[in-house]
Short mmCIF file of C-alpha atoms and ligand atoms in Angstrom, two decimals:
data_model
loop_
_atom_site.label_atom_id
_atom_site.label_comp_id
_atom_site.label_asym_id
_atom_site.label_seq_id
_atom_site.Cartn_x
_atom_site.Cartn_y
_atom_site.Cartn_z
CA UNK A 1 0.00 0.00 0.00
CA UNK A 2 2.84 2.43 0.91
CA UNK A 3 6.24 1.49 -0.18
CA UNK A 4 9.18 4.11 0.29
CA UNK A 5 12.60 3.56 -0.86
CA UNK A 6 15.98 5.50 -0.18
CA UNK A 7 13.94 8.32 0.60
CA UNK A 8 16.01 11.30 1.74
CA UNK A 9 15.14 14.51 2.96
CA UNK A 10 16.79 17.96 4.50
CA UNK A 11 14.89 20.89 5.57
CA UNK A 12 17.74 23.56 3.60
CA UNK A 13 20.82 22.22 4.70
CA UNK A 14 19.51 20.35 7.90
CA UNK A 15 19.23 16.65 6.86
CA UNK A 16 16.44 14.42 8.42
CA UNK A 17 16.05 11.38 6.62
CA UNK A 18 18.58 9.15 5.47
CA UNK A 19 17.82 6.38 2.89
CA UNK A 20 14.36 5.43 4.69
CA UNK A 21 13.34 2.25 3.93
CA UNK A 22 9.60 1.56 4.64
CA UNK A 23 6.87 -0.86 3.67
CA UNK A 24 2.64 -0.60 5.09
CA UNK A 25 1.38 -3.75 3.70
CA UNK A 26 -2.77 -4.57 4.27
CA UNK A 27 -3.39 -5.94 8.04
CA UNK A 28 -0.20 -3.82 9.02
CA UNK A 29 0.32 -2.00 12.59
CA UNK A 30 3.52 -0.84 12.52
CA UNK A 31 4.48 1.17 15.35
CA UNK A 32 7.35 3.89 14.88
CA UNK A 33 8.60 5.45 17.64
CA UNK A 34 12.08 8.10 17.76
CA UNK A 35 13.16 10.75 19.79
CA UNK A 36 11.78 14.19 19.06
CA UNK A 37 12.98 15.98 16.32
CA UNK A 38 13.96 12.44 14.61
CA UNK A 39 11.59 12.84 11.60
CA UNK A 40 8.91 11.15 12.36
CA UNK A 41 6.47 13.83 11.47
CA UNK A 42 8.05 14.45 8.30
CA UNK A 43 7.96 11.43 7.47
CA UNK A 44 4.39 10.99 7.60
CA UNK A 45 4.18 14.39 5.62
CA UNK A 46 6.30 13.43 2.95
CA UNK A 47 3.88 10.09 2.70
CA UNK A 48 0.80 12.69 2.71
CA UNK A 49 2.42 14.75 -0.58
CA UNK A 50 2.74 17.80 2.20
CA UNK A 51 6.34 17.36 2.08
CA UNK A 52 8.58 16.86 -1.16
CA UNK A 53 11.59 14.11 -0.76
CA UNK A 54 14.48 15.19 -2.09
CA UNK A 55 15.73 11.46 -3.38
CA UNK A 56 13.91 8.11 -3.35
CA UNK A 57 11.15 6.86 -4.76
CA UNK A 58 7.24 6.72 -3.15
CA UNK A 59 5.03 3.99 -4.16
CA UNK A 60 1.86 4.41 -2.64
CA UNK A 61 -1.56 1.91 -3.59
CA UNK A 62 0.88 0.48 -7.03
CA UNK A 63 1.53 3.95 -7.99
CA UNK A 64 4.94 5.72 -8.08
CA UNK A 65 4.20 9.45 -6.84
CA UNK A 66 6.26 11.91 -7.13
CA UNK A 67 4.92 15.59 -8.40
CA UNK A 68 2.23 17.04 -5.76
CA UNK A 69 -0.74 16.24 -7.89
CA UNK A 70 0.18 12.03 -7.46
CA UNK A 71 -0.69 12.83 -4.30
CA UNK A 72 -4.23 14.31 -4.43
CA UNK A 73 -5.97 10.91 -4.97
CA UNK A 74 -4.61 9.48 -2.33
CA UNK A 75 -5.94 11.94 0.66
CA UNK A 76 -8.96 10.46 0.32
CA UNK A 77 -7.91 6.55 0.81
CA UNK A 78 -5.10 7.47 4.00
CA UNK A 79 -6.56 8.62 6.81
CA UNK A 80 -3.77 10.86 8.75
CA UNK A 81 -4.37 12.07 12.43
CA UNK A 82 -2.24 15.74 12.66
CA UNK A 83 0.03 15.89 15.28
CA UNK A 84 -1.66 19.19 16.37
CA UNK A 85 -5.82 18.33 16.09
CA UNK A 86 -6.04 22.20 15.79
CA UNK A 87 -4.56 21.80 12.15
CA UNK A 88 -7.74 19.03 11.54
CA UNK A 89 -10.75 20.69 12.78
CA UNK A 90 -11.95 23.86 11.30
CA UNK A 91 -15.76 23.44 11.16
CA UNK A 92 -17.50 25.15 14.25
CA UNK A 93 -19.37 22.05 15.63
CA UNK A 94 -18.05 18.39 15.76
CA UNK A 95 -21.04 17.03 13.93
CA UNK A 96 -19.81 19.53 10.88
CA UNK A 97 -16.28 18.52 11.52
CA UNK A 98 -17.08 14.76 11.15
CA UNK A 99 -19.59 14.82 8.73
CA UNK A 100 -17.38 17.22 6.27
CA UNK A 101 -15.27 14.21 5.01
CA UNK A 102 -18.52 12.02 4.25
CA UNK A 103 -20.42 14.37 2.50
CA UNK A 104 -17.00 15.40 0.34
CA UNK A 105 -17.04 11.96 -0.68
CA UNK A 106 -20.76 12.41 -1.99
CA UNK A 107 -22.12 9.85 0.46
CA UNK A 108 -26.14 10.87 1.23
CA UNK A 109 -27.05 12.60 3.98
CA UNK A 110 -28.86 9.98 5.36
CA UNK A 111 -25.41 7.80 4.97
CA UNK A 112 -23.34 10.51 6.39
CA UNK A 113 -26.04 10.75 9.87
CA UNK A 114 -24.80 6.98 10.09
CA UNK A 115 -21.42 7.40 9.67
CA UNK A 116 -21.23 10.23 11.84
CA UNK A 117 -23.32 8.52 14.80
CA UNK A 118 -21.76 5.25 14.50
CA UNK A 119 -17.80 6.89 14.56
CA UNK A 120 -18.66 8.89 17.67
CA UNK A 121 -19.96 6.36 19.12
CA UNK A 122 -16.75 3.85 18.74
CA UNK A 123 -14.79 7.17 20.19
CA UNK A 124 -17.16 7.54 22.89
CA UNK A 125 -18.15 10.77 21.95
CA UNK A 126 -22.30 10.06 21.63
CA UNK A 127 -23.52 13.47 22.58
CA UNK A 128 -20.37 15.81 21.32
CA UNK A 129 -22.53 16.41 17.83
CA UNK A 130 -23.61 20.34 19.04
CA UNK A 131 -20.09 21.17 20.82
CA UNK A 132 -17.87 23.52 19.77
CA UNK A 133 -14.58 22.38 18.95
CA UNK A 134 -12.67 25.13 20.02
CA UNK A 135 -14.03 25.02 23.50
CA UNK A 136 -13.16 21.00 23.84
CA UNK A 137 -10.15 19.90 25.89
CA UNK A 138 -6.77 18.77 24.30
CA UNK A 139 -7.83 15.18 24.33
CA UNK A 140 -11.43 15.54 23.54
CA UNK A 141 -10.09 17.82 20.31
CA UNK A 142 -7.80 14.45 19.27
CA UNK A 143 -10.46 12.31 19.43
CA UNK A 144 -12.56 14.61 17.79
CA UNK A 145 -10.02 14.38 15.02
CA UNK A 146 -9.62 10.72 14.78
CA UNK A 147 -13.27 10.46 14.04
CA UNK A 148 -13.35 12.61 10.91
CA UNK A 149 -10.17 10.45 9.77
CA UNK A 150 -12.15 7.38 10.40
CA UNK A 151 -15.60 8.92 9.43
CA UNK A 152 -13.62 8.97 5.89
CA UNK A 153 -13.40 4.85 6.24
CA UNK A 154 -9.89 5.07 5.32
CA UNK A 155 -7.32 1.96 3.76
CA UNK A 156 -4.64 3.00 5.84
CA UNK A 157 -4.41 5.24 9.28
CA UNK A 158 -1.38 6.76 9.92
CA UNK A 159 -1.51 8.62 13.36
CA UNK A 160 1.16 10.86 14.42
CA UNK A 161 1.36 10.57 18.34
CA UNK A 162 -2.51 10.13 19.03
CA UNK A 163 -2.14 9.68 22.86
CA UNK A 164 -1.09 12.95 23.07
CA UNK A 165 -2.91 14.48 25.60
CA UNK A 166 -5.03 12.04 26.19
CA UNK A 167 -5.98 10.12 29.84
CA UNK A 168 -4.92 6.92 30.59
CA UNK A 169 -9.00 5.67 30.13
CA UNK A 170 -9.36 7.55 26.89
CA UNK A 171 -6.00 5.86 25.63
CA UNK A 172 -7.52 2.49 26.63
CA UNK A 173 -10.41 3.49 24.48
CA UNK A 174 -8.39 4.41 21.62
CA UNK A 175 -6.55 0.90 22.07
CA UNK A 176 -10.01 -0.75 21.78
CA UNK A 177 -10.68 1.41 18.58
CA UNK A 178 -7.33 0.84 17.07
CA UNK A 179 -6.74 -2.86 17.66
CA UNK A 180 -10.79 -3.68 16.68
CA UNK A 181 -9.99 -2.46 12.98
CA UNK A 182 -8.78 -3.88 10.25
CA UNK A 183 -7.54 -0.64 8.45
CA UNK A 184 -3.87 -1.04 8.36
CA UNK A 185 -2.22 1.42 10.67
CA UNK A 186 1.06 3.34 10.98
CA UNK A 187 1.22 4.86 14.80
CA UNK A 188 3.74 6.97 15.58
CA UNK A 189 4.52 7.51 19.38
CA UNK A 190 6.74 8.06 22.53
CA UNK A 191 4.63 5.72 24.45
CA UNK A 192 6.16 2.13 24.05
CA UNK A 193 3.46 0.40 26.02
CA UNK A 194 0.68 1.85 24.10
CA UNK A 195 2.89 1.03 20.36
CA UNK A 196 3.42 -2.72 22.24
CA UNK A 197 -0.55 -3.15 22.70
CA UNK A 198 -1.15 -1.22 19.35
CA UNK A 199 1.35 -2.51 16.64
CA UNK A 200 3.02 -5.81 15.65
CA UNK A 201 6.03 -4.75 14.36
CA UNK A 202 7.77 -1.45 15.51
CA UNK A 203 11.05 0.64 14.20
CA UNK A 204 12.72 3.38 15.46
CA UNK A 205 13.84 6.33 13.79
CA UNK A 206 16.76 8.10 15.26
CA UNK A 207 19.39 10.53 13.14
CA UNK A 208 17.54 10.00 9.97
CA UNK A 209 17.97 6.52 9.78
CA UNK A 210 14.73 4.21 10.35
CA UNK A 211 15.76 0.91 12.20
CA UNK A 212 13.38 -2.23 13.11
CA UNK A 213 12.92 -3.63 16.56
CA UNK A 214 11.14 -6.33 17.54
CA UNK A 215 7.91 -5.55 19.47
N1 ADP B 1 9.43 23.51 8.54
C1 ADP B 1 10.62 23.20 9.06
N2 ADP B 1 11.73 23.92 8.72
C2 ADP B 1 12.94 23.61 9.21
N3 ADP B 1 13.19 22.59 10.07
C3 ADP B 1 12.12 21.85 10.45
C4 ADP B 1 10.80 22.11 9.96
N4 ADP B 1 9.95 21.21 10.51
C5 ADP B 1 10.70 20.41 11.30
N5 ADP B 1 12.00 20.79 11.27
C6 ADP B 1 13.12 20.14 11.96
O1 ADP B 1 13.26 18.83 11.42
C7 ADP B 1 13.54 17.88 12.43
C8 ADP B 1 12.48 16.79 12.42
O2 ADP B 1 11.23 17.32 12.82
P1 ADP B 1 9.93 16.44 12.97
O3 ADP B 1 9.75 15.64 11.74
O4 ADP B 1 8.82 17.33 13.40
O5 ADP B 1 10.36 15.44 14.16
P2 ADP B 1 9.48 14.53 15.15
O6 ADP B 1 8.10 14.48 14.60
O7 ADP B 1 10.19 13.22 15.15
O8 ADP B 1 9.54 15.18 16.49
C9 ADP B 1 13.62 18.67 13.73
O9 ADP B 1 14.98 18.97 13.97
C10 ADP B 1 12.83 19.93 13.42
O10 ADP B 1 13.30 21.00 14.19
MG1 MG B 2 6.32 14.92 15.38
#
């Protein structure tokens, strides 16, 4: 599904990735984890399109992409949870937040009432449809955010440090959500125990170069 190859990157002179070698396959959960600053957010970035490698080659669903507009059919099919939720959510209301992606992908409105109920529901968040999002908590914002990524029924999640924030009950939640689908994953975190209960295989990315380590 995603298949990245000696890719290299530098932000001006200040290199980040070295030769990164990585491979989400269907039924992956690959947990990467890395000190911060290592790369792991632009890593996901430069899998998003947001980013531009400077050497290597991105294969992503049998496609080689590599000018920005490769990249625009494949927002749709990989679901990416921001780092920051505030750079996710910019409808007033969660229900308008969640139900954005839905009805962007033409489903009907009686589909996208569905989608909407049924995703807020596996989050936990039955009742959050009239909130503001700007007034929610750090962790309720996340959450928030991981349900229009879902809402979107993705191929592939990538997450980038979703237990941010979050209390040890609502990261038991999100452990439920995770390991009860079968959308293959790519979780990026500092938290070992939640990548060990999450993920099947993990690597580490420190100094630009992406190692594996047995989970
Ligand atoms: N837009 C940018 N311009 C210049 N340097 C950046 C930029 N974004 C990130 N960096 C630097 O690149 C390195 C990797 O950042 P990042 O991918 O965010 O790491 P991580 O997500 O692992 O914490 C860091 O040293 C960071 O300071
Ligand atoms: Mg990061």
């Amino acid at each position: 599904m995603i298949d990245l190859r000696n890719v290299s990157f530098s932000y001006n002179s200040h290199p980040v990735l070295a030769q990164v070698n990585l491979s989400v396959r269907p039924g992956d959960r690959i947990g990467l984890a890395g000190p911060n600053g290592s790369g792991k957010t632009t890593l996901c970035r430069i899998v998003m399109g947001l980013l531009a490698s400077q050497s290597g080659r991105i294969e992503i669903f049998g496609k080689v992409r590599a000018t920005e507009s490769d990249f625009v059919d494949i927002r749709g099919r990989i679901g990416f949870l921001f780092q920051d939720a505030d750079d996710q959510l910019f409808c007033p209301t969660v229900l308008e937040d969640v139900a954005f992606g839905p009805l962007n992908q033409g489903k009907s409105l009686r589909e996208v009432r569905q989608i909407v109920s049924s995703t807020l529901g596996d989050l936990g968040l039955l009742g959050f449809e009239e909130r503001f999002t700007h007034q929610l908590s750090g962790g309720e914002k996340r959450l928030v955010a991981l349900a229009t990524v879902l809402a979107m029924d993705p191929e592939v999640l990538i997450l980038d440090e979703p237990t941010a924030g979050l209390d040890e009950e609502t990261v038991e939640r999100l452990v439920e959500v995770l390991r009860n689908s079968r959308i293959a994953q790519l979780v990026i975190s500092h938290d070992r125990s939640f990548l060990e209960k999450t993920t099947d295989k993990l690597f580490t990315l420190s100094h630009g170069i992406l190692k594996p380590n047995g989970v």
